[in-house]
Amino acid sequence: MVPYSVIFTLILLTSYVSVSTSKASDGMRHDVRHFPDGFLFGTATASYQIEGAWNEDGKSENIWDHMTHENPCVIDDCSNGDIADDSYHQYKRDVEMMRELGLHYYRFSLSWSRILPTSFPDKINEAGVAYYNNLINEMLKYNIEPMVTLYHWDLPQKLQELGGWANPHIVDWFGDYARIAFELFGDRVKYWITMNEPREVCYQGYGYTTKAPRLNIHGIAEYMCAKNLLVAHAKAYHIYDEEYRALYGGTIGITLSITWHEPESEDDAQAAEDENQFEWGIYVHPVFSVTGDFPPVMKEKIAAKSAAQGFARSRLPEFTAEEIEYVRGSSDFLGMNYYTAYLVYRNESVYSAHAVPSFYDDMDCVRYQPANWEGGASKWLKKVSWSFYKSLMKIKEDYNNPIVYITENGYSTTGGLDDDDRILYIREYIDAMLDAIEDGANVQAYTAWSLMDNFEWMQGYTERFGLYEVDYQSPERTRTPRKSAFIFKEMVRSHALDWHYEPDTTVMTIDEGH
Ligand code: PNW
């Protein structure tokens, strides 16, 4: 197996060179490339990763509070988000940074248990609502549009005890919460995102142990989660569509993590396609395809494996005909978080490379990243910009060219203000995105992850994704612009990608009009 993969990796790497530079090698790479008119720029964060104030002013416990307090060292540095960036108190500085960057919008998420401490609509926490009102109003003062994610992983702990996303009642619970958010903030918020990255919620949190609540019930729980989460998303979409759209005229969609899977060899083309379907087709297909429902390959493979393994029915739950219709088309845009890629080969050996049953065993594939792919501080985050182009083109082709907002893209370091690696990553990915736009992909916005360093989930504060560095030793969590912040600012200001721009990083200013 090893020599085989090595040989094919080498062959593929040679062909990648032509993929990655196809635009550049024909003399077409422009030193300065302009973005289409109306193209928007923002940065993103998430509530648990930045807010802190975990138990202040009536907020109740969520699954990340619970997990990090019960079992601190599941996090690499045994840290937690109790204080994090203290954005609950420092939000005016956050908005000042958005103004420095000249952002058109800022993507952040709401903490369900801060707004609804019982998890349900019987009690609205006024202090929590006031925090979000203050943040939104401060942004709007400077014409920065809020883009609000309803769910970025911090489920109220009580709902987890009731089964969380594995309990179908969550469709109603999430719908009730969404309606309250639309009611409270819909007059000022025009961009809504229902869910952030169902894949990470379900596979990592329910199938494995790499996100809260670490259920580790693979091959079963991640599929229950996927179905309920999609119906819950659709519920929020229809509530907005029917009760608020005419009133407020906003737009609402779902954010998915897309990762490209490239065949290791020609023989693995179907394996790579299967992996793409299992990893993200499971969420894109039900919402964006013409037919709706889970991808056919998943339905077939999981039903067959389940039967052979002695299960009474497929471990992949079925949507009813009514649910298929309810979920199909339930998104005005595709929010795409894009970071990295993998190579894939087929593995149908009776000696499965994976636990049985499991999501990875079900697809009969193995994925990996070659050792010579360059990467950031995060083990999984390799810089593979050509894969961004391929993913955007596949989404254009397979799903009738939906409106795409890049709702996250970014790179990790271990810290420091001179982040040339991050700058190179961002420039290469944006270049690939511009190639896709030139070739017809309907990408309308780009969001850098992240505005500032924050609690990077299981990696705690060991991996830094910020355009601004955060000093976790200082009580006010001092934020300082990295070199990448200056580069990003210039890109927004000039509405162009300039490969040769070298910023003066001595003073960060707020330009006129911001
Ligand atoms: C995203 N992958 O997670 C999340 O939305 C953020 O909260 C997080 O901080 C950020 O990316 C950086 O990790 C991802 O394996 C986790 O491709 C894993 C992947 C992608 C996104």
XYZ file of C-alpha atoms and ligand atoms in Angstrom:
535
model
C 0.000 0.000 0.000
C 2.655 2.508 0.944
C 4.837 2.330 -2.176
C 1.691 2.384 -4.294
C 0.411 5.587 -2.746
C 3.815 7.186 -2.834
C 4.155 6.537 -6.551
C 0.740 7.902 -7.353
C 1.242 10.880 -5.110
C 4.351 11.743 -7.053
C 2.570 11.372 -10.368
C -0.304 13.480 -9.127
C 1.894 16.145 -7.680
C 3.423 16.626 -11.093
C -0.001 17.106 -12.587
C -1.044 19.414 -9.735
C 1.649 21.834 -10.701
C -0.109 22.359 -13.978
C -3.464 22.616 -12.212
C -2.277 25.159 -9.710
C -0.573 27.425 -12.165
C -2.723 26.920 -15.230
C -3.908 30.502 -15.136
C -0.509 31.875 -14.282
C 1.655 29.858 -16.634
C -0.093 31.150 -19.758
C 1.010 34.622 -18.797
C -2.455 35.505 -17.599
C -1.706 36.031 -13.926
C -2.311 39.674 -13.224
C -0.245 41.352 -10.553
C -3.370 43.285 -9.677
C -6.715 41.554 -10.050
C -9.969 43.383 -9.475
C -13.021 41.975 -7.762
C -16.410 42.176 -9.475
C -18.535 45.252 -8.718
C -20.575 44.741 -5.587
C -18.347 41.962 -4.247
C -18.386 42.095 -0.423
C -15.742 41.557 2.253
C -16.115 40.603 5.878
C -14.528 38.703 8.722
C -16.070 36.104 11.019
C -16.127 34.908 14.615
C -18.391 32.722 16.761
C -19.990 33.333 20.165
C -18.256 30.670 22.261
C -14.898 31.426 20.670
C -14.859 35.136 21.584
C -17.555 36.281 24.014
C -16.451 34.964 27.405
C -18.864 36.037 30.181
C -19.893 32.411 30.246
C -22.160 32.776 33.286
C -22.787 36.520 33.367
C -26.121 38.335 33.377
C -28.258 35.196 33.322
C -26.589 33.159 30.579
C -26.961 29.424 31.166
C -24.549 26.592 30.438
C -23.919 25.332 26.918
C -22.211 22.113 25.820
C -18.788 23.758 25.548
C -19.043 25.277 29.041
C -20.094 21.891 30.304
C -17.433 19.840 28.566
C -14.515 22.168 29.339
C -15.508 22.471 33.009
C -16.112 18.749 33.518
C -13.059 17.619 31.634
C -10.656 20.565 31.052
C -7.822 18.651 29.440
C -9.823 17.400 26.492
C -8.632 20.801 25.244
C -4.955 20.788 24.200
C -3.959 23.521 26.666
C -6.672 22.628 29.210
C -8.253 26.029 28.547
C -11.842 27.094 27.922
C -13.962 29.983 26.653
C -14.904 31.356 30.098
C -13.274 34.692 29.214
C -11.933 34.059 25.710
C -11.577 37.455 23.948
C -13.979 39.038 26.443
C -15.972 40.407 23.527
C -19.002 40.567 25.814
C -17.255 43.621 27.295
C -14.846 44.583 24.492
C -17.317 44.725 21.604
C -16.655 48.402 20.899
C -13.014 47.591 20.199
C -14.192 44.776 17.911
C -16.274 47.239 15.916
C -13.341 49.650 15.832
C -11.263 46.875 14.218
C -13.997 46.276 11.637
C -13.796 49.988 10.821
C -10.001 49.838 10.566
C -10.346 47.021 8.049
C -13.113 48.871 6.199
C -15.361 45.776 6.273
C -18.687 45.684 4.491
C -20.068 43.139 6.940
C -19.139 41.137 10.018
C -20.239 37.577 10.629
C -20.821 36.578 14.260
C -23.043 34.073 16.024
C -25.676 34.268 18.731
C -25.381 32.249 21.915
C -28.674 30.358 22.291
C -28.224 29.945 26.067
C -27.461 33.650 26.493
C -30.728 34.643 24.833
C -32.877 31.765 26.136
C -31.435 30.538 29.475
C -34.078 27.800 29.777
C -33.380 26.827 26.119
C -37.056 27.513 25.393
C -38.989 30.675 24.563
C -40.610 30.990 28.006
C -37.922 33.354 29.293
C -35.958 35.865 27.238
C -32.783 37.121 28.916
C -32.932 40.897 28.462
C -29.272 41.450 29.354
C -28.145 38.953 26.718
C -30.401 40.580 24.144
C -29.003 43.993 25.106
C -25.469 42.766 24.356
C -26.410 41.782 20.802
C -28.432 44.973 20.309
C -25.440 47.048 21.394
C -23.121 45.172 19.054
C -25.490 45.397 16.084
C -26.263 49.057 16.652
C -22.591 49.934 17.034
C -21.859 48.205 13.716
C -24.735 49.864 11.906
C -23.530 53.286 13.079
C -20.584 52.699 10.727
C -22.471 50.954 7.927
C -21.121 47.519 8.765
C -23.805 44.937 8.005
C -24.351 42.187 10.545
C -24.305 38.630 9.169
C -25.713 36.514 11.978
C -25.268 32.772 12.512
C -27.970 31.281 14.731
C -26.022 28.158 15.640
C -22.242 27.935 15.802
C -21.878 24.846 18.009
C -22.843 26.091 21.508
C -26.025 24.116 22.184
C -27.703 24.752 25.559
C -26.592 21.900 27.831
C -30.166 21.114 28.806
C -31.055 20.349 25.203
C -28.043 18.051 24.984
C -29.357 16.153 27.967
C -32.554 15.706 25.971
C -30.522 14.204 23.122
C -29.515 17.388 21.295
C -29.439 17.022 17.517
C -30.256 13.311 17.798
C -33.726 14.157 19.117
C -36.215 15.063 16.333
C -37.944 17.508 18.721
C -34.984 19.798 18.155
C -36.662 20.876 14.926
C -39.264 22.720 17.006
C -36.788 23.891 19.643
C -34.557 25.410 16.971
C -37.528 26.904 15.146
C -38.734 28.608 18.341
C -35.265 30.015 19.004
C -34.888 31.199 15.394
C -38.262 32.986 15.484
C -37.215 34.873 18.616
C -33.937 35.903 16.987
C -35.784 37.145 13.855
C -38.283 38.981 16.065
C -35.562 40.640 18.171
C -32.992 41.511 15.510
C -34.657 41.037 12.105
C -35.386 44.746 11.685
C -31.613 45.355 11.460
C -30.082 42.032 10.416
C -30.428 41.280 6.686
C -28.054 38.315 6.418
C -28.987 35.200 8.389
C -27.154 31.883 8.567
C -29.028 29.067 10.278
C -26.205 26.618 11.011
C -22.439 26.637 10.905
C -20.882 23.451 9.511
C -23.262 20.586 10.237
C -20.444 18.205 9.311
C -18.347 19.270 12.283
C -21.389 19.254 14.594
C -22.505 15.763 13.596
C -19.420 13.787 12.602
C -17.063 15.280 15.130
C -19.500 15.803 18.017
C -21.830 12.799 17.610
C -19.813 10.280 15.591
C -16.430 10.983 17.178
C -14.842 12.853 20.073
C -13.272 15.869 18.392
C -16.035 18.347 19.277
C -18.547 18.649 22.117
C -20.539 16.624 23.133
C -18.027 13.860 22.126
C -20.671 11.145 21.862
C -18.475 8.780 19.814
C -21.429 6.751 18.501
C -20.064 6.427 14.988
C -22.024 5.064 12.089
C -25.251 5.934 13.879
C -25.435 9.209 15.786
C -23.870 11.371 13.062
C -26.600 10.324 10.621
C -29.428 10.977 13.083
C -27.867 14.366 13.769
C -27.539 15.141 10.052
C -31.191 14.494 9.335
C -32.590 16.426 12.303
C -30.204 19.301 11.769
C -31.240 19.656 8.116
C -34.940 19.655 8.972
C -34.310 22.143 11.795
C -32.428 24.370 9.358
C -35.353 24.172 6.940
C -37.754 25.034 9.762
C -35.859 28.250 10.497
C -35.689 29.021 6.775
C -39.460 28.624 6.325
C -40.223 30.686 9.430
C -38.137 33.512 8.009
C -39.546 33.070 4.541
C -43.186 33.044 5.630
C -43.210 35.365 8.630
C -40.370 37.860 8.173
C -39.124 38.103 4.626
C -41.877 40.400 3.363
C -41.455 42.590 6.426
C -37.674 42.850 6.494
C -36.450 41.762 3.064
C -33.420 39.846 4.304
C -31.729 36.727 3.026
C -31.173 33.395 4.820
C -29.027 30.336 4.132
C -26.888 27.580 5.582
C -23.095 27.435 5.987
C -21.352 24.164 5.100
C -17.737 23.113 5.378
C -16.565 22.046 1.954
C -13.330 20.115 1.560
C -12.040 18.892 -1.783
C -11.239 15.187 -2.197
C -8.927 14.439 -5.089
C -8.416 10.897 -6.415
C -5.008 9.512 -5.525
C -4.938 7.721 -8.889
C -7.173 7.495 -11.943
C -8.731 4.360 -10.483
C -9.840 6.310 -7.443
C -12.056 8.818 -9.236
C -15.207 7.182 -7.911
C -13.736 6.898 -4.413
C -12.989 10.623 -4.329
C -16.475 11.412 -5.593
C -17.964 9.143 -2.895
C -15.909 10.889 -0.258
C -17.100 14.301 -1.474
C -20.682 13.043 -1.254
C -20.249 11.608 2.243
C -18.338 14.576 3.623
C -20.454 17.408 2.272
C -22.887 16.094 -0.351
C -24.851 14.811 2.649
C -25.721 18.463 3.405
C -25.528 20.106 -0.015
C -27.626 17.529 -1.876
C -30.768 17.676 0.299
C -30.850 21.491 0.149
C -29.415 22.431 -3.251
C -29.986 19.536 -5.673
C -32.987 19.323 -7.969
C -34.195 16.086 -6.386
C -33.418 16.800 -2.739
C -32.810 13.949 -0.264
C -29.462 12.448 0.786
C -27.018 11.615 -2.040
C -27.988 8.315 -3.734
C -24.534 6.823 -3.104
C -24.930 7.303 0.643
C -28.416 5.812 0.717
C -27.232 2.756 -1.222
C -23.970 2.111 0.586
C -25.290 2.633 4.106
C -28.427 0.539 3.493
C -26.338 -2.335 2.113
C -23.773 -2.215 4.925
C -26.468 -1.924 7.582
C -28.268 -5.004 6.234
C -25.044 -7.008 6.065
C -24.170 -5.956 9.602
C -27.510 -7.173 10.967
C -29.237 -3.865 11.554
C -33.020 -3.862 11.212
C -32.957 -0.807 8.952
C -30.465 1.555 7.352
C -28.413 3.483 9.870
C -28.999 6.500 7.621
C -32.502 7.688 8.567
C -34.919 8.317 5.725
C -36.534 11.644 4.980
C -40.280 11.411 4.388
C -41.492 12.710 1.021
C -42.799 15.765 2.832
C -39.444 16.385 4.541
C -37.610 16.108 1.220
C -39.764 18.907 -0.164
C -39.430 20.932 3.032
C -35.626 20.845 2.946
C -35.147 21.116 -0.832
C -34.453 24.709 -1.866
C -34.417 25.947 1.742
C -31.482 28.309 1.322
C -31.114 31.613 -0.503
C -27.354 31.097 -0.771
C -24.705 28.526 -0.028
C -22.458 29.677 2.811
C -19.155 27.962 2.148
C -16.359 27.524 4.667
C -13.279 26.479 2.746
C -9.886 25.509 4.136
C -8.166 22.444 2.715
C -8.136 19.207 0.654
C -7.249 15.500 0.813
C -6.223 12.690 -1.507
C -8.480 9.633 -1.524
C -8.100 5.982 -2.424
C -10.579 3.119 -2.408
C -10.422 0.644 0.433
C -12.788 -2.266 0.189
C -10.598 -4.667 2.099
C -12.405 -6.941 4.534
C -9.919 -5.589 7.044
C -11.483 -2.172 7.266
C -9.139 0.712 7.955
C -11.889 2.085 10.180
C -14.159 1.147 13.054
C -17.270 -0.805 12.031
C -19.814 0.601 11.756
C -18.608 4.097 11.028
C -19.015 6.900 8.596
C -15.567 6.204 7.134
C -16.163 2.466 6.846
C -19.480 3.144 5.131
C -17.830 5.002 2.247
C -15.027 2.450 1.685
C -12.435 5.170 1.291
C -9.270 6.346 2.949
C -8.230 9.980 2.796
C -4.906 11.571 3.679
C -2.734 14.591 3.047
C 0.719 13.968 1.555
C 3.557 14.813 3.894
C 4.966 17.402 1.500
C 1.850 19.575 1.412
C 2.641 22.827 3.206
C 0.459 23.703 6.118
C -0.316 25.984 9.004
C -0.246 25.379 12.730
C -3.324 23.144 12.506
C -2.517 19.553 11.585
C -5.371 19.353 9.065
C -4.889 22.735 7.441
C -2.749 22.312 4.327
C -2.492 25.099 1.764
C -4.105 23.641 -1.374
C -5.536 26.617 -3.246
C -6.226 24.781 -6.540
C -8.750 22.682 -4.628
C -10.772 25.803 -3.831
C -11.221 26.425 -7.559
C -12.268 22.806 -8.142
C -14.805 22.894 -5.315
C -16.356 26.134 -6.521
C -16.643 24.768 -10.069
C -18.185 21.512 -8.852
C -20.800 23.399 -6.866
C -21.537 25.553 -9.893
C -21.930 22.476 -12.131
C -23.747 20.090 -9.803
C -26.153 22.456 -8.058
C -27.210 24.920 -10.734
C -24.773 27.679 -9.850
C -26.178 28.873 -6.512
C -25.226 32.197 -4.950
C -22.140 31.424 -2.846
C -20.870 33.439 0.077
C -17.486 32.327 1.317
C -18.393 32.507 4.996
C -14.944 31.391 6.227
C -11.451 30.975 4.869
C -8.252 31.389 6.817
C -4.997 30.043 8.145
C -3.440 29.252 11.495
C -0.105 30.171 13.011
C 1.238 29.786 16.514
C 1.317 33.571 16.947
C 3.351 36.637 16.025
C 2.564 39.762 14.045
C 4.579 38.970 10.916
C 2.290 36.420 9.326
C 3.602 36.135 5.776
C 2.388 32.518 5.619
C -1.171 33.638 6.269
C -0.842 36.398 3.666
C 0.363 33.923 1.044
C -2.463 31.518 1.892
C -5.128 34.218 1.645
C -3.726 35.593 -1.608
C -3.501 32.163 -3.236
C -7.031 31.194 -2.195
C -8.472 34.497 -3.327
C -6.663 34.140 -6.641
C -8.257 30.690 -7.074
C -11.639 32.139 -6.137
C -11.230 34.869 -8.773
C -10.406 32.172 -11.352
C -13.676 30.435 -10.458
C -15.613 33.699 -10.649
C -14.103 34.334 -14.097
C -15.264 30.859 -15.084
C -18.802 31.602 -14.017
C -19.071 30.654 -10.335
C -21.549 32.928 -8.561
C -19.401 33.919 -5.580
C -20.512 37.227 -4.099
C -18.682 37.610 -0.794
C -15.481 36.580 0.995
C -15.153 36.265 4.760
C -11.790 35.918 6.467
C -11.641 33.596 9.470
C -10.990 35.280 11.754
C -11.230 38.915 12.793
C -8.986 38.031 15.748
C -7.435 35.096 17.566
C -9.951 33.132 19.586
C -10.685 29.867 21.378
C -9.885 27.329 18.655
C -12.109 24.540 20.028
C -10.092 21.417 20.968
C -6.857 23.306 20.265
C -7.680 26.022 22.797
C -5.419 29.037 22.329
C -2.544 27.094 20.761
C -3.586 27.839 17.174
C -4.147 31.421 16.065
C -6.391 32.355 13.155
C -6.688 36.120 13.690
C -5.983 39.051 11.430
C -5.569 40.657 14.852
C -3.465 39.071 17.552
C -5.054 38.834 20.993
C -2.944 39.116 24.145
C -4.431 36.585 26.576
C -2.188 37.851 29.408
C -3.808 41.285 29.425
C -7.088 41.786 31.289
C -8.658 43.674 28.381
C -7.437 41.084 25.869
C -5.528 43.697 23.856
C -5.928 43.282 20.099
C -3.055 44.195 17.732
C -3.235 44.109 13.926
C -1.015 41.560 12.209
C 0.582 42.288 8.843
C -2.287 40.327 7.252
C -4.760 42.852 8.681
C -3.025 45.601 6.667
C -3.038 43.451 3.530
C -6.721 42.626 3.953
C -7.563 46.277 4.570
C -5.854 47.288 1.325
C -7.668 44.546 -0.580
C -11.013 45.829 0.648
C -10.072 49.473 0.033
C -8.738 48.982 -3.495
C -11.274 46.245 -4.327
C -8.343 44.333 -5.796
C -5.832 41.612 -5.044
C -2.356 43.098 -5.380
C 0.414 40.502 -5.092
C 3.105 43.095 -4.562
C 1.511 45.440 -2.031
C 3.771 45.882 0.990
C 2.036 47.659 3.853
C 3.415 50.115 6.355
C 2.522 48.261 9.533
C 3.469 50.956 12.010
C 0.076 52.629 12.371
C -3.407 51.288 11.789
C -5.904 53.993 10.944
C -9.596 54.301 10.291
C -10.162 55.648 6.803
C -12.659 58.395 6.114
C -16.196 57.115 5.786
C -15.672 54.246 8.224
C -14.246 26.067 11.219
N -11.825 20.889 8.254
O -14.088 24.708 11.556
C -15.173 26.666 12.256
O -16.370 27.148 11.708
C -14.530 27.692 13.124
O -15.276 27.868 14.306
C -13.093 27.315 13.397
O -12.481 28.109 14.365
C -12.356 27.395 12.065
O -12.990 26.616 11.080
C -10.894 27.000 12.137
O -10.766 25.657 12.546
C -13.496 23.808 10.708
O -11.343 19.885 8.760
C -12.914 22.708 11.268
O -11.792 21.062 7.020
C -12.372 21.728 10.472
C -12.397 21.870 9.073
C -12.971 22.978 8.520
C -13.515 23.953 9.334
